[in-house]
Amino acid sequence: AAGVIQSPRHLIKEKRETATLKCYPIPRHDTVYWYQQGPGQDPQFLISFYEKMQSDKGSIPDRFSAQQFSDYHSELNMSSLELGDSALYFCASSLTGAEETQYFGPGTRLLVL
Amino acid sequence: GESVGLHLPTLSVQEGDNSIINCAYSNSASDYFIWYKQESGKGPQFIIDIRSNMDKRQGQRVTVLLNKTVKHLSLQIAATQPGDSAVYFCAENIVGGADGLTFGKGTHLIIQP
């Protein structure tokens, strides 16, 4: 079965640079979620989108923004990167109304130097 | 959430034995619970879920138990196999409420041969 696709899988950036992470949800899923996971920590919810509109907001820094496009893929834009932004970034998707289960992608590992 | 750094709780079991992983959830209003398995460098993988109107649900080799009185969730894995080695997270949510899942602290399951 098709799963959530994330790109790139690995990314290395310098401090103060910008990064864009992409997420392609499971086909027919209309909601995407972004999570950040630091080393040895549990995933922390950042933001979600339903039908191209922001649905919920978690602990997303003001330096980050995200959007969902007409084909339901989503992009997480990260600016003025800091060393502390180094983490795994996961996208998850779900089908609203059918089930609440969020299915996660393989993640993007971001390293800020 | 509170950081536990790199020191996750660890459960070591013999191959073939049953494993029981416990989780205390935080929000008494939560009505949907999920167990995820996360292998090193990969995204959380859905294992099983349960709604608050149930106290037990069984899957293939896995059983989830929910005790709402003490806000406790457990995952039982029967006949543990080497491929079960991973970090296991419980997550909670409120159906129709906030989108983001709240994850519990993971437990690292180690299978001894």
PDB file of N, CA and C in Angstrom, chain B residues 9-59:
ATOM      1  N   PRO B   9      13.288   4.660  28.817  1.00  0.00           N
ATOM      2  CA  PRO B   9      13.032   3.438  29.579  1.00  0.00           C
ATOM      3  C   PRO B   9      13.251   2.238  28.674  1.00  0.00           C
ATOM      4  N   THR B  10      13.835   1.194  29.224  1.00  0.00           N
ATOM      5  CA  THR B  10      14.162   0.012  28.445  1.00  0.00           C
ATOM      6  C   THR B  10      13.514  -1.212  29.037  1.00  0.00           C
ATOM      7  N   LEU B  11      12.998  -2.064  28.152  1.00  0.00           N
ATOM      8  CA  LEU B  11      12.428  -3.336  28.540  1.00  0.00           C
ATOM      9  C   LEU B  11      13.165  -4.416  27.765  1.00  0.00           C
ATOM     10  N   SER B  12      13.771  -5.343  28.490  1.00  0.00           N
ATOM     11  CA  SER B  12      14.509  -6.418  27.858  1.00  0.00           C
ATOM     12  C   SER B  12      13.773  -7.726  28.099  1.00  0.00           C
ATOM     13  N   VAL B  13      13.460  -8.441  27.016  1.00  0.00           N
ATOM     14  CA  VAL B  13      12.727  -9.703  27.139  1.00  0.00           C
ATOM     15  C   VAL B  13      13.407 -10.778  26.302  1.00  0.00           C
ATOM     16  N   GLN B  14      13.164 -12.008  26.680  1.00  0.00           N
ATOM     17  CA  GLN B  14      13.688 -13.145  25.930  1.00  0.00           C
ATOM     18  C   GLN B  14      12.821 -13.393  24.698  1.00  0.00           C
ATOM     19  N   GLU B  15      13.472 -13.756  23.624  1.00  0.00           N
ATOM     20  CA  GLU B  15      12.738 -14.113  22.412  1.00  0.00           C
ATOM     21  C   GLU B  15      11.743 -15.220  22.732  1.00  0.00           C
ATOM     22  N   GLY B  16      10.530 -15.054  22.287  1.00  0.00           N
ATOM     23  CA  GLY B  16       9.475 -16.036  22.538  1.00  0.00           C
ATOM     24  C   GLY B  16       8.604 -15.702  23.734  1.00  0.00           C
ATOM     25  N   ASP B  17       9.120 -14.880  24.638  1.00  0.00           N
ATOM     26  CA  ASP B  17       8.310 -14.465  25.787  1.00  0.00           C
ATOM     27  C   ASP B  17       7.313 -13.400  25.369  1.00  0.00           C
ATOM     28  N   ASN B  18       6.372 -13.124  26.261  1.00  0.00           N
ATOM     29  CA  ASN B  18       5.435 -12.028  26.027  1.00  0.00           C
ATOM     30  C   ASN B  18       6.009 -10.723  26.597  1.00  0.00           C
ATOM     31  N   SER B  19       5.732  -9.628  25.928  1.00  0.00           N
ATOM     32  CA  SER B  19       6.184  -8.309  26.373  1.00  0.00           C
ATOM     33  C   SER B  19       4.994  -7.469  26.770  1.00  0.00           C
ATOM     34  N   ILE B  20       5.168  -6.692  27.818  1.00  0.00           N
ATOM     35  CA  ILE B  20       4.123  -5.752  28.225  1.00  0.00           C
ATOM     36  C   ILE B  20       4.769  -4.378  28.370  1.00  0.00           C
ATOM     37  N   ILE B  21       4.307  -3.446  27.573  1.00  0.00           N
ATOM     38  CA  ILE B  21       4.814  -2.074  27.604  1.00  0.00           C
ATOM     39  C   ILE B  21       3.712  -1.178  28.149  1.00  0.00           C
ATOM     40  N   ASN B  22       4.054  -0.374  29.128  1.00  0.00           N
ATOM     41  CA  ASN B  22       3.064   0.459  29.804  1.00  0.00           C
ATOM     42  C   ASN B  22       3.197   1.928  29.440  1.00  0.00           C
ATOM     43  N   CYS B  23       2.091   2.633  29.584  1.00  0.00           N
ATOM     44  CA  CYS B  23       2.063   4.061  29.270  1.00  0.00           C
ATOM     45  C   CYS B  23       1.026   4.734  30.149  1.00  0.00           C
ATOM     46  N   ALA B  24       1.413   5.843  30.757  1.00  0.00           N
ATOM     47  CA  ALA B  24       0.481   6.665  31.509  1.00  0.00           C
ATOM     48  C   ALA B  24       0.155   7.872  30.658  1.00  0.00           C
ATOM     49  N   TYR B  25      -1.098   8.065  30.327  1.00  0.00           N
ATOM     50  CA  TYR B  25      -1.439   9.221  29.504  1.00  0.00           C
ATOM     51  C   TYR B  25      -1.868  10.388  30.363  1.00  0.00           C
ATOM     52  N   SER B  26      -1.882  11.572  29.752  1.00  0.00           N
ATOM     53  CA  SER B  26      -1.959  12.779  30.575  1.00  0.00           C
ATOM     54  C   SER B  26      -3.332  13.426  30.656  1.00  0.00           C
ATOM     55  N   ASN B  27      -4.133  13.283  29.611  1.00  0.00           N
ATOM     56  CA  ASN B  27      -5.371  14.050  29.532  1.00  0.00           C
ATOM     57  C   ASN B  27      -6.588  13.144  29.743  1.00  0.00           C
ATOM     58  N   SER B  28      -7.317  13.389  30.811  1.00  0.00           N
ATOM     59  CA  SER B  28      -8.484  12.558  31.104  1.00  0.00           C
ATOM     60  C   SER B  28      -9.585  12.713  30.053  1.00  0.00           C
ATOM     61  N   ALA B  29      -9.501  13.775  29.242  1.00  0.00           N
ATOM     62  CA  ALA B  29     -10.499  13.982  28.189  1.00  0.00           C
ATOM     63  C   ALA B  29     -10.150  13.217  26.906  1.00  0.00           C
ATOM     64  N   SER B  30      -8.959  12.672  26.825  1.00  0.00           N
ATOM     65  CA  SER B  30      -8.557  11.926  25.625  1.00  0.00           C
ATOM     66  C   SER B  30      -9.458  10.719  25.441  1.00  0.00           C
ATOM     67  N   ASP B  31      -9.857  10.482  24.187  1.00  0.00           N
ATOM     68  CA  ASP B  31     -10.751   9.367  23.929  1.00  0.00           C
ATOM     69  C   ASP B  31     -10.281   8.473  22.791  1.00  0.00           C
ATOM     70  N   TYR B  32      -9.068   8.716  22.329  1.00  0.00           N
ATOM     71  CA  TYR B  32      -8.530   7.892  21.260  1.00  0.00           C
ATOM     72  C   TYR B  32      -7.056   7.691  21.536  1.00  0.00           C
ATOM     73  N   PHE B  33      -6.612   6.442  21.453  1.00  0.00           N
ATOM     74  CA  PHE B  33      -5.249   6.102  21.831  1.00  0.00           C
ATOM     75  C   PHE B  33      -4.637   5.190  20.768  1.00  0.00           C
ATOM     76  N   ILE B  34      -3.363   5.437  20.508  1.00  0.00           N
ATOM     77  CA  ILE B  34      -2.670   4.678  19.466  1.00  0.00           C
ATOM     78  C   ILE B  34      -1.313   4.230  19.998  1.00  0.00           C
ATOM     79  N   TRP B  35      -0.910   3.042  19.599  1.00  0.00           N
ATOM     80  CA  TRP B  35       0.456   2.579  19.841  1.00  0.00           C
ATOM     81  C   TRP B  35       1.204   2.613  18.512  1.00  0.00           C
ATOM     82  N   TYR B  36       2.414   3.203  18.578  1.00  0.00           N
ATOM     83  CA  TYR B  36       3.291   3.244  17.424  1.00  0.00           C
ATOM     84  C   TYR B  36       4.601   2.526  17.757  1.00  0.00           C
ATOM     85  N   LYS B  37       5.167   1.926  16.720  1.00  0.00           N
ATOM     86  CA  LYS B  37       6.479   1.293  16.819  1.00  0.00           C
ATOM     87  C   LYS B  37       7.448   2.106  15.970  1.00  0.00           C
ATOM     88  N   GLN B  38       8.590   2.457  16.528  1.00  0.00           N
ATOM     89  CA  GLN B  38       9.548   3.239  15.759  1.00  0.00           C
ATOM     90  C   GLN B  38      10.917   2.558  15.781  1.00  0.00           C
ATOM     91  N   GLU B  39      11.339   2.106  14.626  1.00  0.00           N
ATOM     92  CA  GLU B  39      12.672   1.544  14.472  1.00  0.00           C
ATOM     93  C   GLU B  39      13.652   2.678  14.199  1.00  0.00           C
ATOM     94  N   SER B  40      14.901   2.420  14.472  1.00  0.00           N
ATOM     95  CA  SER B  40      15.935   3.450  14.384  1.00  0.00           C
ATOM     96  C   SER B  40      15.959   4.102  13.004  1.00  0.00           C
ATOM     97  N   GLY B  41      15.850   5.421  12.980  1.00  0.00           N
ATOM     98  CA  GLY B  41      15.933   6.157  11.728  1.00  0.00           C
ATOM     99  C   GLY B  41      14.681   6.101  10.875  1.00  0.00           C
ATOM    100  N   LYS B  42      13.598   5.537  11.414  1.00  0.00           N
ATOM    101  CA  LYS B  42      12.360   5.412  10.639  1.00  0.00           C
ATOM    102  C   LYS B  42      11.231   6.171  11.304  1.00  0.00           C
ATOM    103  N   GLY B  43      10.143   6.310  10.568  1.00  0.00           N
ATOM    104  CA  GLY B  43       8.979   6.984  11.117  1.00  0.00           C
ATOM    105  C   GLY B  43       8.161   6.064  12.002  1.00  0.00           C
ATOM    106  N   PRO B  44       7.354   6.634  12.896  1.00  0.00           N
ATOM    107  CA  PRO B  44       6.467   5.809  13.736  1.00  0.00           C
ATOM    108  C   PRO B  44       5.522   4.985  12.867  1.00  0.00           C
ATOM    109  N   GLN B  45       5.415   3.707  13.197  1.00  0.00           N
ATOM    110  CA  GLN B  45       4.572   2.793  12.437  1.00  0.00           C
ATOM    111  C   GLN B  45       3.364   2.414  13.282  1.00  0.00           C
ATOM    112  N   PHE B  46       2.165   2.599  12.730  1.00  0.00           N
ATOM    113  CA  PHE B  46       0.938   2.276  13.450  1.00  0.00           C
ATOM    114  C   PHE B  46       0.888   0.791  13.800  1.00  0.00           C
ATOM    115  N   ILE B  47       0.550   0.502  15.068  1.00  0.00           N
ATOM    116  CA  ILE B  47       0.404  -0.889  15.486  1.00  0.00           C
ATOM    117  C   ILE B  47      -1.065  -1.207  15.740  1.00  0.00           C
ATOM    118  N   ILE B  48      -1.662  -0.459  16.665  1.00  0.00           N
ATOM    119  CA  ILE B  48      -3.037  -0.730  17.061  1.00  0.00           C
ATOM    120  C   ILE B  48      -3.592   0.500  17.744  1.00  0.00           C
ATOM    121  N   ASP B  49      -4.900   0.661  17.666  1.00  0.00           N
ATOM    122  CA  ASP B  49      -5.538   1.797  18.344  1.00  0.00           C
ATOM    123  C   ASP B  49      -6.729   1.307  19.154  1.00  0.00           C
ATOM    124  N   ILE B  50      -7.212   2.194  20.019  1.00  0.00           N
ATOM    125  CA  ILE B  50      -8.374   1.856  20.841  1.00  0.00           C
ATOM    126  C   ILE B  50      -9.099   3.141  21.203  1.00  0.00           C
ATOM    127  N   ARG B  51     -10.416   3.073  21.229  1.00  0.00           N
ATOM    128  CA  ARG B  51     -11.214   4.220  21.640  1.00  0.00           C
ATOM    129  C   ARG B  51     -11.623   4.048  23.097  1.00  0.00           C
ATOM    130  N   SER B  52     -12.018   5.141  23.707  1.00  0.00           N
ATOM    131  CA  SER B  52     -12.259   5.126  25.145  1.00  0.00           C
ATOM    132  C   SER B  52     -13.509   4.346  25.536  1.00  0.00           C
ATOM    133  N   ASN B  53     -14.322   3.957  24.559  1.00  0.00           N
ATOM    134  CA  ASN B  53     -15.510   3.159  24.899  1.00  0.00           C
ATOM    135  C   ASN B  53     -15.185   1.662  24.964  1.00  0.00           C
ATOM    136  N   MET B  54     -13.896   1.352  24.832  1.00  0.00           N
ATOM    137  CA  MET B  54     -13.436  -0.024  24.931  1.00  0.00           C
ATOM    138  C   MET B  54     -12.360  -0.098  25.995  1.00  0.00           C
ATOM    139  N   ASP B  55     -12.159  -1.288  26.560  1.00  0.00           N
ATOM    140  CA  ASP B  55     -11.048  -1.444  27.496  1.00  0.00           C
ATOM    141  C   ASP B  55     -10.015  -2.455  26.999  1.00  0.00           C
ATOM    142  N   LYS B  56     -10.335  -3.093  25.876  1.00  0.00           N
ATOM    143  CA  LYS B  56      -9.397  -4.077  25.335  1.00  0.00           C
ATOM    144  C   LYS B  56      -9.622  -4.202  23.838  1.00  0.00           C
ATOM    145  N   ARG B  57      -8.521  -4.344  23.122  1.00  0.00           N
ATOM    146  CA  ARG B  57      -8.622  -4.579  21.688  1.00  0.00           C
ATOM    147  C   ARG B  57      -7.465  -5.461  21.276  1.00  0.00           C
ATOM    148  N   GLN B  58      -7.763  -6.427  20.428  1.00  0.00           N
ATOM    149  CA  GLN B  58      -6.714  -7.360  20.022  1.00  0.00           C
ATOM    150  C   GLN B  58      -6.429  -7.247  18.548  1.00  0.00           C
ATOM    151  N   GLY B  59      -5.131  -7.394  18.218  1.00  0.00           N
ATOM    152  CA  GLY B  59      -4.715  -7.462  16.830  1.00  0.00           C
ATOM    153  C   GLY B  59      -3.921  -8.736  16.638  1.00  0.00           C
TER     154      GLY B  59
END
